[in-house]
Coordinates of C-alpha atoms in Angstrom, one line a residue:
M1 CA 116.1 12.5 76.0
K2 CA 113.7 15.2 77.2
K3 CA 114.8 14.6 80.8
T4 CA 118.4 15.0 79.8
L5 CA 117.7 18.2 78.0
S6 CA 115.9 19.5 81.1
I7 CA 118.9 18.8 83.2
I8 CA 121.2 20.6 80.7
N9 CA 118.8 23.6 80.4
F10 CA 118.5 23.9 84.2
E11 CA 122.3 23.9 84.6
L12 CA 122.8 26.3 81.7
K13 CA 120.5 29.0 83.3
S14 CA 122.6 29.0 86.5
L15 CA 125.9 28.9 84.6
N16 CA 125.0 31.6 82.2
R17 CA 124.0 34.0 85.0
F18 CA 127.4 33.3 86.6
Y19 CA 129.4 33.7 83.4
I20 CA 127.8 37.1 82.6
W21 CA 129.3 38.5 85.8
W22 CA 132.5 36.6 85.3
N23 CA 133.0 38.1 81.8
I24 CA 132.1 41.6 83.0
A25 CA 134.8 41.3 85.6
W26 CA 137.5 40.1 83.2
I27 CA 136.5 42.4 80.4
S28 CA 136.8 45.3 82.9
M29 CA 140.3 44.1 83.7
I30 CA 141.2 43.9 80.0
L31 CA 140.0 47.5 79.5
L32 CA 142.2 48.6 82.4
I33 CA 145.3 46.6 81.4
V34 CA 145.6 46.8 77.6
P35 CA 145.9 50.6 77.3
F36 CA 149.0 50.5 79.4
Y37 CA 150.8 48.3 76.8
S38 CA 151.7 51.2 74.5
S39 CA 153.6 53.1 77.3
I40 CA 155.2 50.0 78.6
S41 CA 156.4 48.8 75.1
E42 CA 158.1 52.2 74.6
E43 CA 160.2 51.4 77.6
S44 CA 160.8 47.8 76.6
E45 CA 164.6 48.3 76.5
K46 CA 164.6 49.6 80.1
F47 CA 162.4 46.7 81.2
G48 CA 164.8 44.3 79.4
E49 CA 167.7 45.7 81.3
L50 CA 165.7 45.4 84.5
Y51 CA 165.0 41.8 83.8
E52 CA 168.6 41.1 83.1
N53 CA 169.5 42.6 86.5
L54 CA 167.1 40.3 88.3
P55 CA 168.5 37.3 90.0
E56 CA 168.6 34.3 87.7
G57 CA 166.5 32.2 90.1
I58 CA 163.6 34.7 89.9
R59 CA 163.8 35.0 86.2
V60 CA 163.8 31.2 85.8
A61 CA 161.2 30.5 88.4
F62 CA 158.6 32.9 86.9
S63 CA 159.7 32.3 83.3
L64 CA 160.5 35.9 82.7
D65 CA 162.2 36.8 79.4
A66 CA 162.6 39.6 76.9
N67 CA 159.2 39.0 75.4
T68 CA 157.3 39.1 78.7
L69 CA 156.3 42.7 78.4
S70 CA 157.9 43.8 75.1
T71 CA 155.3 42.1 72.9
I72 CA 151.5 42.4 73.0
E73 CA 151.2 38.6 73.4
G74 CA 153.7 38.5 76.2
F75 CA 152.1 41.4 77.9
I76 CA 148.6 40.0 77.8
N77 CA 149.9 36.6 78.9
T78 CA 151.7 38.0 81.9
E79 CA 149.2 40.5 83.0
L80 CA 145.9 38.6 82.2
V81 CA 146.1 35.0 81.0
E82 CA 148.3 33.6 83.7
L83 CA 146.0 35.0 86.3
L84 CA 143.0 33.7 84.3
V85 CA 144.6 30.2 84.3
L86 CA 144.7 30.1 88.1
A87 CA 141.2 31.5 88.5
T88 CA 139.8 29.1 85.9
S89 CA 141.4 26.1 87.5
I90 CA 139.8 27.0 90.9
L91 CA 136.5 27.7 89.1
G92 CA 136.6 24.3 87.4
L93 CA 137.2 22.6 90.7
Y94 CA 134.3 24.5 92.2
F95 CA 131.9 23.6 89.4
G96 CA 132.9 20.0 89.6
A97 CA 133.0 19.6 93.4
R98 CA 129.5 21.1 93.8
S99 CA 128.0 19.5 90.7
I100 CA 126.8 16.2 92.1
Q101 CA 127.5 16.9 95.8
R102 CA 125.1 19.8 95.9
E103 CA 122.3 17.5 94.5
I104 CA 123.1 14.9 97.1
N105 CA 123.0 17.4 100.0
N106 CA 119.7 18.9 99.1
K107 CA 118.1 15.5 98.2
S108 CA 117.3 16.6 94.6
L109 CA 119.5 13.8 93.3
L110 CA 117.4 11.2 95.1
F111 CA 114.4 12.6 93.2
L112 CA 116.2 12.5 89.9
V113 CA 117.4 8.9 90.3
T114 CA 113.9 7.7 91.1
K115 CA 112.7 9.1 87.7
P116 CA 113.4 7.5 84.3
V117 CA 116.7 9.3 84.1
S118 CA 119.9 7.3 84.0
R119 CA 122.9 8.3 86.2
F120 CA 124.9 8.6 83.0
S121 CA 122.5 11.3 81.8
I122 CA 122.7 13.1 85.1
F123 CA 126.4 12.9 85.3
F124 CA 127.3 13.9 81.8
G125 CA 124.3 16.2 81.3
K126 CA 125.9 18.5 83.9
A127 CA 129.2 18.2 82.2
K128 CA 127.7 19.1 78.8
A129 CA 126.1 22.2 80.3
V130 CA 129.5 23.4 81.7
L131 CA 131.1 22.7 78.3
I132 CA 128.5 24.7 76.4
S133 CA 128.4 27.6 78.8
S134 CA 132.1 27.9 79.2
F135 CA 132.8 27.5 75.5
F136 CA 130.7 30.5 74.6
A137 CA 131.7 32.6 77.6
N138 CA 135.4 32.1 76.8
A139 CA 134.9 32.6 73.1
V140 CA 133.4 36.0 73.9
L141 CA 136.2 36.8 76.4
F142 CA 139.0 36.0 74.0
G143 CA 137.2 37.6 71.1
F144 CA 137.2 40.8 73.3
V145 CA 140.9 40.3 74.0
Y146 CA 141.7 40.2 70.3
F147 CA 139.6 43.2 69.4
A148 CA 140.8 45.2 72.4
A149 CA 144.4 44.6 71.4
E150 CA 143.8 45.5 67.8
I151 CA 141.9 48.7 68.7
M152 CA 143.6 49.9 71.8
T153 CA 147.2 49.3 70.7
T154 CA 149.3 49.8 67.6
E155 CA 150.4 46.2 67.6
T156 CA 148.8 43.3 65.7
I157 CA 148.1 40.4 68.1
S158 CA 148.8 36.9 66.9
L159 CA 145.5 35.1 66.2
L160 CA 147.4 31.8 66.9
Y161 CA 148.1 33.1 70.4
V162 CA 144.5 34.1 71.0
V163 CA 143.2 30.7 69.8
S164 CA 145.8 28.8 71.7
S165 CA 145.0 30.7 74.9
F166 CA 141.3 29.9 74.4
L167 CA 142.1 26.2 74.1
V168 CA 144.4 26.2 77.1
I169 CA 141.8 27.9 79.3
M170 CA 139.2 25.4 78.2
L171 CA 141.5 22.5 79.0
Y172 CA 142.4 23.9 82.4
L173 CA 138.7 24.3 83.2
F174 CA 137.8 20.8 82.2
L175 CA 140.9 19.2 83.7
Y176 CA 140.0 20.6 87.1
Y177 CA 136.3 20.3 86.6
S178 CA 136.7 16.5 86.0
L179 CA 139.0 16.3 89.1
G180 CA 136.5 18.3 91.2
L181 CA 133.7 16.0 89.9
M182 CA 135.6 12.9 90.8
L183 CA 136.4 14.2 94.3
G184 CA 132.8 15.5 94.8
V185 CA 131.4 12.0 94.4
L186 CA 134.2 10.4 96.3
R187 CA 134.3 12.6 99.4
E188 CA 131.5 13.6 101.6
G189 CA 130.8 17.2 102.6
G190 CA 132.8 20.2 101.4
S191 CA 136.2 18.6 101.7
A192 CA 136.4 17.9 97.9
L193 CA 137.0 21.5 97.0
G194 CA 139.7 21.9 99.7
V195 CA 141.5 18.8 98.4
G196 CA 141.2 20.2 94.8
V197 CA 142.6 23.6 95.8
V198 CA 145.6 21.9 97.4
A199 CA 146.1 20.0 94.1
V200 CA 146.1 23.3 92.2
I201 CA 148.5 25.0 94.6
S202 CA 150.8 21.9 94.6
T203 CA 151.1 21.8 90.8
F204 CA 151.7 25.5 90.7
M205 CA 154.6 25.1 93.3
F206 CA 155.9 22.1 91.4
N207 CA 156.2 24.2 88.3
I208 CA 158.2 26.9 90.1
V209 CA 160.5 24.4 91.9
S210 CA 161.2 22.5 88.7
N211 CA 162.5 25.7 87.1
L212 CA 164.8 26.4 90.0
S213 CA 166.7 23.2 90.2
D214 CA 167.9 20.5 87.7
K215 CA 167.4 17.9 90.4
A216 CA 163.7 18.9 90.6
D217 CA 163.2 19.1 86.8
F218 CA 161.1 15.9 86.8
L219 CA 158.4 17.7 88.7
K220 CA 157.4 19.7 85.7
Y221 CA 156.0 16.6 84.1
L222 CA 153.5 16.4 87.0
T223 CA 152.0 19.7 86.2
P224 CA 149.7 20.9 83.4
Y225 CA 151.8 24.1 83.1
Y226 CA 154.5 22.1 81.3
Y227 CA 152.1 20.7 78.7
L228 CA 150.1 23.8 78.2
D229 CA 152.9 26.4 78.1
L230 CA 151.9 29.4 76.0
K231 CA 155.5 30.7 76.0
T232 CA 156.3 28.5 72.9
V233 CA 153.5 30.4 71.1
I234 CA 154.7 33.8 72.2
N235 CA 158.4 33.2 71.6
D236 CA 158.4 30.9 68.5
N237 CA 154.9 31.6 67.0
V238 CA 154.4 27.8 67.0
G239 CA 151.3 26.2 68.4
I240 CA 151.4 23.9 71.4
N241 CA 152.3 20.3 70.5
L242 CA 149.2 18.2 69.8
F243 CA 150.6 15.4 71.9
N244 CA 150.5 17.8 74.9
Y245 CA 146.9 18.4 74.3
F246 CA 146.3 14.7 74.1
I247 CA 148.0 14.1 77.5
I248 CA 145.8 16.6 79.2
L249 CA 142.7 15.3 77.5
S250 CA 143.6 11.8 78.5
I251 CA 143.9 12.7 82.2
T252 CA 140.7 14.6 82.0
V253 CA 138.8 11.7 80.5
T254 CA 140.3 9.4 83.1
F255 CA 139.0 11.6 85.9
F256 CA 135.6 11.6 84.2
I257 CA 135.5 7.9 83.9
I258 CA 136.6 7.3 87.5
G259 CA 134.1 9.8 88.8
Y260 CA 131.3 8.3 86.8
L261 CA 132.1 4.7 87.9
I262 CA 132.0 5.9 91.6
F263 CA 128.8 7.8 91.0
K264 CA 127.2 4.9 89.2
N265 CA 127.7 2.6 92.2
K266 CA 127.1 5.2 94.9
D267 CA 124.3 4.7 97.3
I268 CA 122.0 7.7 97.4
D269 CA 120.8 8.2 101.0
T270 CA 117.2 9.1 101.6

């Protein structure tokens, strides 16, 4: 138990240092973006006309609608959260791919496995550290989003949207963290991150293509964007279907299990 806590504490120190700078960067962006909402919302009718004049393919591909900039939730989602989703996905991959592979490369994993610490404790101890650190970091970030919107605009932002955004970001992080972790123990060297980034870009492109053509509509089911679509919260003030959360969680758990089984039976070279 003490050995496991030592692993978690060691990882937390590194993660917390990173997340301090990560949050500073995103909070700075929030402070730059949110004040513009008031002036943009005043011109919402003109923006609505502009969107109507855009080619249908562009509006459909990028899911643009009347609420994209005319509501505080749509504005924050378009200008901040969508970018945060992409950045968090890549971050999750990075955390996962380097989690075990880094220890293998610098031989510290060999030291750990020769001690009375199970591979289960090593594998999931690192995952627990990421969960704890990212939970508090994102809670602070979305808490700041809520209060910034309340203080810096005349609108009242939906608490449902803020909470849903927090859950979505956490799920994206752990979906791609588990994928990166699996690839990290499966592939040698730094290729795991490259393969993971290709997966992120591919699912992003699948999402766009599925919106452009009915024939390609099936592609949306292969992307997390379909299951974690915040537009339903923005447009209908209804939370994301629990079944969608279950699907993403199931895929995440599957990646974790596969990654652990590979790691459990992996030979650690001296």
